[in-house]
Amino acid sequence: MGATATAAAADARRYDRVLLKISGEALMGPQGYGLHPPTVARIAAEVKSVHELGVEICMVIGGGNIFRGLSGSAQGMERTTADYMGMLATVMNALALQSALEELGIHTRVISAIPMDQVCEPYIRRRAVRHLEKKRVCIFAAGTGNPYFTTDTAATLRASEMHCQAIFKGTKVDGVYDSDPKLNPDAQRYARITYDEVLQRHLGVMDASAIALARDNDLPIIVFSLDEPGGFRGILAGEGTFTIVHG
């Protein structure tokens, strides 16, 4: 591990409250759609391993494995309706992960930006903070509750409101590369990169609104592979491969 990577690892060890952002596609495993229970259980186990370190965890999950608002809009559906359908998909994913976490003995709350009291709590910032202080995992669902905003933006917003020290974005690759590593075997991974460099180079870490909000709130984004067993816990122990996006 080089000096830059060592410094990045030292940063990672300081986090006591973090937000984990994962895509809905991460829950579908080898299937082409929907929920794959063994994959959901594996991700829950990853979260539990970090929770056992005493880290306070909140989460935002996308809904692309069930319905993606933007693609629905592209196929002729009215954008606002499509986005609300996508928000409901994130609630389904959140409930699935809550069930998997509670099977492991982790107290979990699903908190929705769209009130649906029969299945989850409405979003009240102070109550959510209190859940985290009691070491409950909070899964924020339904995005921001507004159309035209992605779950990336919702993740950055909730992380800022919860005073998280970092956003951990679990992806299919172990960091941010200068080109697609699946297509280019010579792609170079960044150990550290600034928000402005991500925006200028169109690197696709998160959408531009989410990156700008993270930059404005000095909120680092740690990009790592969710497919790597123990990867989430390893970063918090100062190990593993990842990229830190910072100011």
GROMACS .gro file of C-alpha atoms in nm:
model
  247
    1MET     CA    1   0.000   0.000   0.000
    2GLY     CA    2   0.147   0.336  -0.107
    3ALA     CA    3   0.168   0.651   0.102
    4THR     CA    4  -0.152   0.795  -0.049
    5ALA     CA    5  -0.346   0.473   0.009
    6THR     CA    6  -0.211   0.453   0.364
    7ALA     CA    7  -0.332   0.807   0.434
    8ALA     CA    8  -0.672   0.718   0.288
    9ALA     CA    9  -0.692   0.412   0.513
   10ALA     CA   10  -0.607   0.627   0.815
   11ASP     CA   11  -0.897   0.856   0.723
   12ALA     CA   12  -1.136   0.561   0.703
   13ARG     CA   13  -1.061   0.446   1.057
   14ARG     CA   14  -1.196   0.769   1.203
   15TYR     CA   15  -1.558   0.718   1.107
   16ASP     CA   16  -1.813   0.661   1.384
   17ARG     CA   17  -2.131   0.731   1.183
   18VAL     CA   18  -2.156   0.652   0.814
   19LEU     CA   19  -2.412   0.619   0.538
   20LEU     CA   20  -2.395   0.317   0.309
   21LYS     CA   21  -2.538   0.377  -0.038
   22ILE     CA   22  -2.604   0.075  -0.257
   23SER     CA   23  -2.790   0.036  -0.583
   24GLY     CA   24  -3.104  -0.169  -0.616
   25GLU     CA   25  -2.917  -0.379  -0.872
   26ALA     CA   26  -2.683  -0.492  -0.592
   27LEU     CA   27  -2.975  -0.688  -0.442
   28MET     CA   28  -3.062  -0.887  -0.753
   29GLY     CA   29  -2.749  -1.103  -0.747
   30PRO     CA   30  -2.711  -1.330  -1.050
   31GLN     CA   31  -3.073  -1.273  -1.150
   32GLY     CA   32  -3.156  -1.008  -1.406
   33TYR     CA   33  -3.417  -0.840  -1.189
   34GLY     CA   34  -3.591  -0.841  -0.850
   35LEU     CA   35  -3.454  -0.954  -0.516
   36HIS     CA   36  -3.211  -1.246  -0.466
   37PRO     CA   37  -3.252  -1.353  -0.100
   38PRO     CA   38  -2.898  -1.500  -0.061
   39THR     CA   39  -2.749  -1.174  -0.191
   40VAL     CA   40  -2.968  -0.968   0.043
   41ALA     CA   41  -2.855  -1.191   0.333
   42ARG     CA   42  -2.488  -1.148   0.235
   43ILE     CA   43  -2.518  -0.769   0.229
   44ALA     CA   44  -2.697  -0.777   0.565
   45ALA     CA   45  -2.406  -0.979   0.706
   46GLU     CA   46  -2.162  -0.716   0.575
   47VAL     CA   47  -2.362  -0.445   0.751
   48LYS     CA   48  -2.372  -0.648   1.072
   49SER     CA   49  -1.993  -0.691   1.068
   50VAL     CA   50  -1.950  -0.312   1.066
   51HIS     CA   51  -2.229  -0.258   1.319
   52GLU     CA   52  -2.037  -0.487   1.557
   53LEU     CA   53  -1.746  -0.241   1.545
   54GLY     CA   54  -1.970   0.015   1.714
   55VAL     CA   55  -2.019   0.221   1.398
   56GLU     CA   56  -2.357   0.389   1.360
   57ILE     CA   57  -2.498   0.300   1.017
   58CYS     CA   58  -2.769   0.444   0.800
   59MET     CA   59  -2.843   0.331   0.447
   60VAL     CA   60  -3.000   0.439   0.120
   61ILE     CA   61  -3.088   0.173  -0.138
   62GLY     CA   62  -3.183   0.236  -0.500
   63GLY     CA   63  -3.479   0.073  -0.671
   64GLY     CA   64  -3.338  -0.011  -1.012
   65ASN     CA   65  -3.379  -0.387  -0.962
   66ILE     CA   66  -3.756  -0.334  -0.954
   67PHE     CA   67  -3.827  -0.009  -1.137
   68ARG     CA   68  -3.613   0.283  -1.248
   69GLY     CA   69  -3.802   0.610  -1.287
   70LEU     CA   70  -3.575   0.757  -1.552
   71SER     CA   71  -3.595   0.451  -1.778
   72GLY     CA   72  -3.972   0.440  -1.730
   73SER     CA   73  -3.989   0.802  -1.840
   74ALA     CA   74  -3.773   0.725  -2.143
   75GLN     CA   75  -4.029   0.465  -2.249
   76GLY     CA   76  -4.307   0.721  -2.258
   77MET     CA   77  -4.433   0.724  -1.898
   78GLU     CA   78  -4.484   1.066  -1.743
   79ARG     CA   79  -4.163   1.144  -1.548
   80THR     CA   80  -4.323   1.236  -1.217
   81THR     CA   81  -4.530   0.917  -1.210
   82ALA     CA   82  -4.229   0.708  -1.308
   83ASP     CA   83  -4.017   0.862  -1.033
   84TYR     CA   84  -4.281   0.795  -0.769
   85MET     CA   85  -4.294   0.432  -0.882
   86GLY     CA   86  -3.916   0.418  -0.844
   87MET     CA   87  -3.947   0.557  -0.491
   88LEU     CA   88  -4.193   0.282  -0.399
   89ALA     CA   89  -3.944   0.026  -0.532
   90THR     CA   90  -3.684   0.156  -0.287
   91VAL     CA   91  -3.929   0.097  -0.001
   92MET     CA   92  -3.966  -0.267  -0.106
   93ASN     CA   93  -3.587  -0.308  -0.111
   94ALA     CA   94  -3.554  -0.138   0.227
   95LEU     CA   95  -3.811  -0.372   0.383
   96ALA     CA   96  -3.629  -0.674   0.240
   97LEU     CA   97  -3.298  -0.563   0.387
   98GLN     CA   98  -3.463  -0.475   0.720
   99SER     CA   99  -3.597  -0.830   0.739
  100ALA     CA  100  -3.253  -0.975   0.662
  101LEU     CA  101  -3.084  -0.755   0.925
  102GLU     CA  102  -3.338  -0.839   1.192
  103GLU     CA  103  -3.285  -1.209   1.119
  104LEU     CA  104  -2.926  -1.138   1.228
  105GLY     CA  105  -3.040  -0.966   1.547
  106ILE     CA  106  -2.978  -0.607   1.430
  107HIS     CA  107  -3.250  -0.360   1.529
  108THR     CA  108  -3.345  -0.176   1.212
  109ARG     CA  109  -3.584   0.101   1.113
  110VAL     CA  110  -3.713   0.174   0.764
  111ILE     CA  111  -3.780   0.546   0.737
  112SER     CA  112  -3.969   0.669   0.431
  113ALA     CA  113  -3.980   1.016   0.281
  114ILE     CA  114  -4.332   0.924   0.163
  115PRO     CA  115  -4.553   0.850   0.467
  116MET     CA  116  -4.687   0.495   0.478
  117ASP     CA  117  -4.736   0.435   0.847
  118GLN     CA  118  -4.852   0.074   0.817
  119VAL     CA  119  -4.514  -0.047   0.691
  120CYS     CA  120  -4.249   0.203   0.803
  121GLU     CA  121  -4.181   0.528   0.985
  122PRO     CA  122  -4.215   0.871   0.827
  123TYR     CA  123  -3.893   1.070   0.801
  124ILE     CA  124  -3.842   1.291   1.107
  125ARG     CA  125  -3.480   1.399   1.136
  126ARG     CA  126  -3.458   1.411   1.515
  127ARG     CA  127  -3.619   1.070   1.552
  128ALA     CA  128  -3.381   0.923   1.295
  129VAL     CA  129  -3.080   1.067   1.479
  130ARG     CA  130  -3.209   0.915   1.802
  131HIS     CA  131  -3.237   0.573   1.635
  132LEU     CA  132  -2.872   0.598   1.530
  133GLU     CA  133  -2.768   0.699   1.881
  134LYS     CA  134  -2.942   0.384   2.006
  135LYS     CA  135  -2.732   0.182   1.759
  136ARG     CA  136  -3.024   0.098   1.532
  137VAL     CA  137  -2.958   0.073   1.158
  138CYS     CA  138  -3.172   0.327   0.972
  139ILE     CA  139  -3.267   0.257   0.611
  140PHE     CA  140  -3.391   0.571   0.438
  141ALA     CA  141  -3.643   0.488   0.166
  142ALA     CA  142  -3.840   0.672  -0.103
  143GLY     CA  143  -3.552   0.900  -0.196
  144THR     CA  144  -3.610   1.262  -0.101
  145GLY     CA  145  -3.984   1.219  -0.152
  146ASN     CA  146  -3.964   1.434  -0.464
  147PRO     CA  147  -3.947   1.343  -0.833
  148TYR     CA  148  -3.645   1.442  -1.043
  149PHE     CA  149  -3.401   1.358  -0.761
  150THR     CA  150  -3.194   1.040  -0.764
  151THR     CA  151  -3.119   0.813  -0.470
  152ASP     CA  152  -2.758   0.938  -0.495
  153THR     CA  153  -2.883   1.286  -0.409
  154ALA     CA  154  -3.107   1.141  -0.138
  155ALA     CA  155  -2.807   0.961   0.012
  156THR     CA  156  -2.600   1.279   0.024
  157LEU     CA  157  -2.889   1.476   0.170
  158ARG     CA  158  -2.960   1.221   0.445
  159ALA     CA  159  -2.590   1.180   0.525
  160SER     CA  160  -2.565   1.556   0.568
  161GLU     CA  161  -2.876   1.572   0.786
  162MET     CA  162  -2.756   1.284   1.003
  163HIS     CA  163  -2.410   1.444   1.039
  164CYS     CA  164  -2.246   1.133   0.896
  165GLN     CA  165  -1.872   1.148   0.859
  166ALA     CA  166  -1.867   0.977   0.520
  167ILE     CA  167  -2.077   0.815   0.250
  168PHE     CA  168  -1.971   0.461   0.161
  169LYS     CA  169  -2.083   0.379  -0.191
  170GLY     CA  170  -2.081   0.005  -0.261
  171THR     CA  171  -2.037  -0.072  -0.630
  172LYS     CA  172  -1.926  -0.351  -0.862
  173VAL     CA  173  -1.567  -0.220  -0.874
  174ASP     CA  174  -1.313  -0.142  -0.601
  175GLY     CA  175  -1.294   0.234  -0.650
  176VAL     CA  176  -1.300   0.511  -0.907
  177TYR     CA  177  -1.107   0.453  -1.230
  178ASP     CA  178  -1.005   0.687  -1.512
  179SER     CA  179  -1.196   0.458  -1.752
  180ASP     CA  180  -1.415   0.150  -1.728
  181PRO     CA  181  -1.189  -0.128  -1.588
  182LYS     CA  182  -1.417  -0.392  -1.742
  183LEU     CA  183  -1.348  -0.253  -2.088
  184ASN     CA  184  -0.995  -0.123  -2.040
  185PRO     CA  185  -0.745  -0.355  -1.865
  186ASP     CA  186  -0.505  -0.060  -1.832
  187ALA     CA  187  -0.755   0.156  -1.642
  188GLN     CA  188  -0.597   0.333  -1.344
  189ARG     CA  189  -0.766   0.347  -1.005
  190TYR     CA  190  -0.751   0.667  -0.803
  191ALA     CA  191  -0.668   0.636  -0.432
  192ARG     CA  192  -0.795   0.990  -0.378
  193ILE     CA  193  -0.971   1.233  -0.609
  194THR     CA  194  -1.146   1.567  -0.554
  195TYR     CA  195  -1.514   1.643  -0.608
  196ASP     CA  196  -1.425   1.891  -0.881
  197GLU     CA  197  -1.211   1.635  -1.065
  198VAL     CA  198  -1.500   1.387  -1.058
  199LEU     CA  199  -1.731   1.649  -1.208
  200GLN     CA  200  -1.482   1.774  -1.466
  201ARG     CA  201  -1.390   1.424  -1.584
  202HIS     CA  202  -1.751   1.296  -1.581
  203LEU     CA  203  -1.643   0.990  -1.383
  204GLY     CA  204  -1.993   0.884  -1.284
  205VAL     CA  205  -1.930   0.825  -0.913
  206MET     CA  206  -2.267   0.984  -0.835
  207ASP     CA  207  -2.480   1.230  -1.026
  208ALA     CA  208  -2.363   1.591  -1.038
  209SER     CA  209  -2.618   1.717  -0.783
  210ALA     CA  210  -2.505   1.459  -0.527
  211ILE     CA  211  -2.135   1.538  -0.581
  212ALA     CA  212  -2.199   1.912  -0.550
  213LEU     CA  213  -2.398   1.863  -0.228
  214ALA     CA  214  -2.123   1.644  -0.082
  215ARG     CA  215  -1.864   1.907  -0.177
  216ASP     CA  216  -2.068   2.188  -0.018
  217ASN     CA  217  -2.094   1.990   0.306
  218ASP     CA  218  -1.734   1.860   0.300
  219LEU     CA  219  -1.866   1.503   0.307
  220PRO     CA  220  -1.617   1.244   0.178
  221ILE     CA  221  -1.741   0.965  -0.049
  222ILE     CA  222  -1.567   0.628  -0.023
  223VAL     CA  223  -1.619   0.407  -0.327
  224PHE     CA  224  -1.553   0.035  -0.277
  225SER     CA  225  -1.660  -0.304  -0.406
  226LEU     CA  226  -1.965  -0.448  -0.236
  227ASP     CA  227  -1.888  -0.779  -0.406
  228GLU     CA  228  -1.565  -0.818  -0.209
  229PRO     CA  229  -1.642  -1.021   0.108
  230GLY     CA  230  -1.550  -0.819   0.417
  231GLY     CA  231  -1.480  -0.511   0.209
  232PHE     CA  232  -1.701  -0.273   0.409
  233ARG     CA  233  -1.556  -0.377   0.745
  234GLY     CA  234  -1.204  -0.391   0.602
  235ILE     CA  235  -1.210  -0.024   0.504
  236LEU     CA  236  -1.314   0.078   0.853
  237ALA     CA  237  -1.022  -0.129   0.983
  238GLY     CA  238  -0.791   0.064   0.752
  239GLU     CA  239  -0.753  -0.214   0.496
  240GLY     CA  240  -0.873  -0.300   0.149
  241THR     CA  241  -0.893  -0.116  -0.181
  242PHE     CA  242  -1.109   0.190  -0.232
  243THR     CA  243  -1.118   0.550  -0.352
  244ILE     CA  244  -1.188   0.854  -0.137
  245VAL     CA  245  -1.358   1.150  -0.306
  246HIS     CA  246  -1.286   1.460  -0.102
  247GLY     CA  247  -1.237   1.837  -0.114
   0.00000   0.00000   0.00000
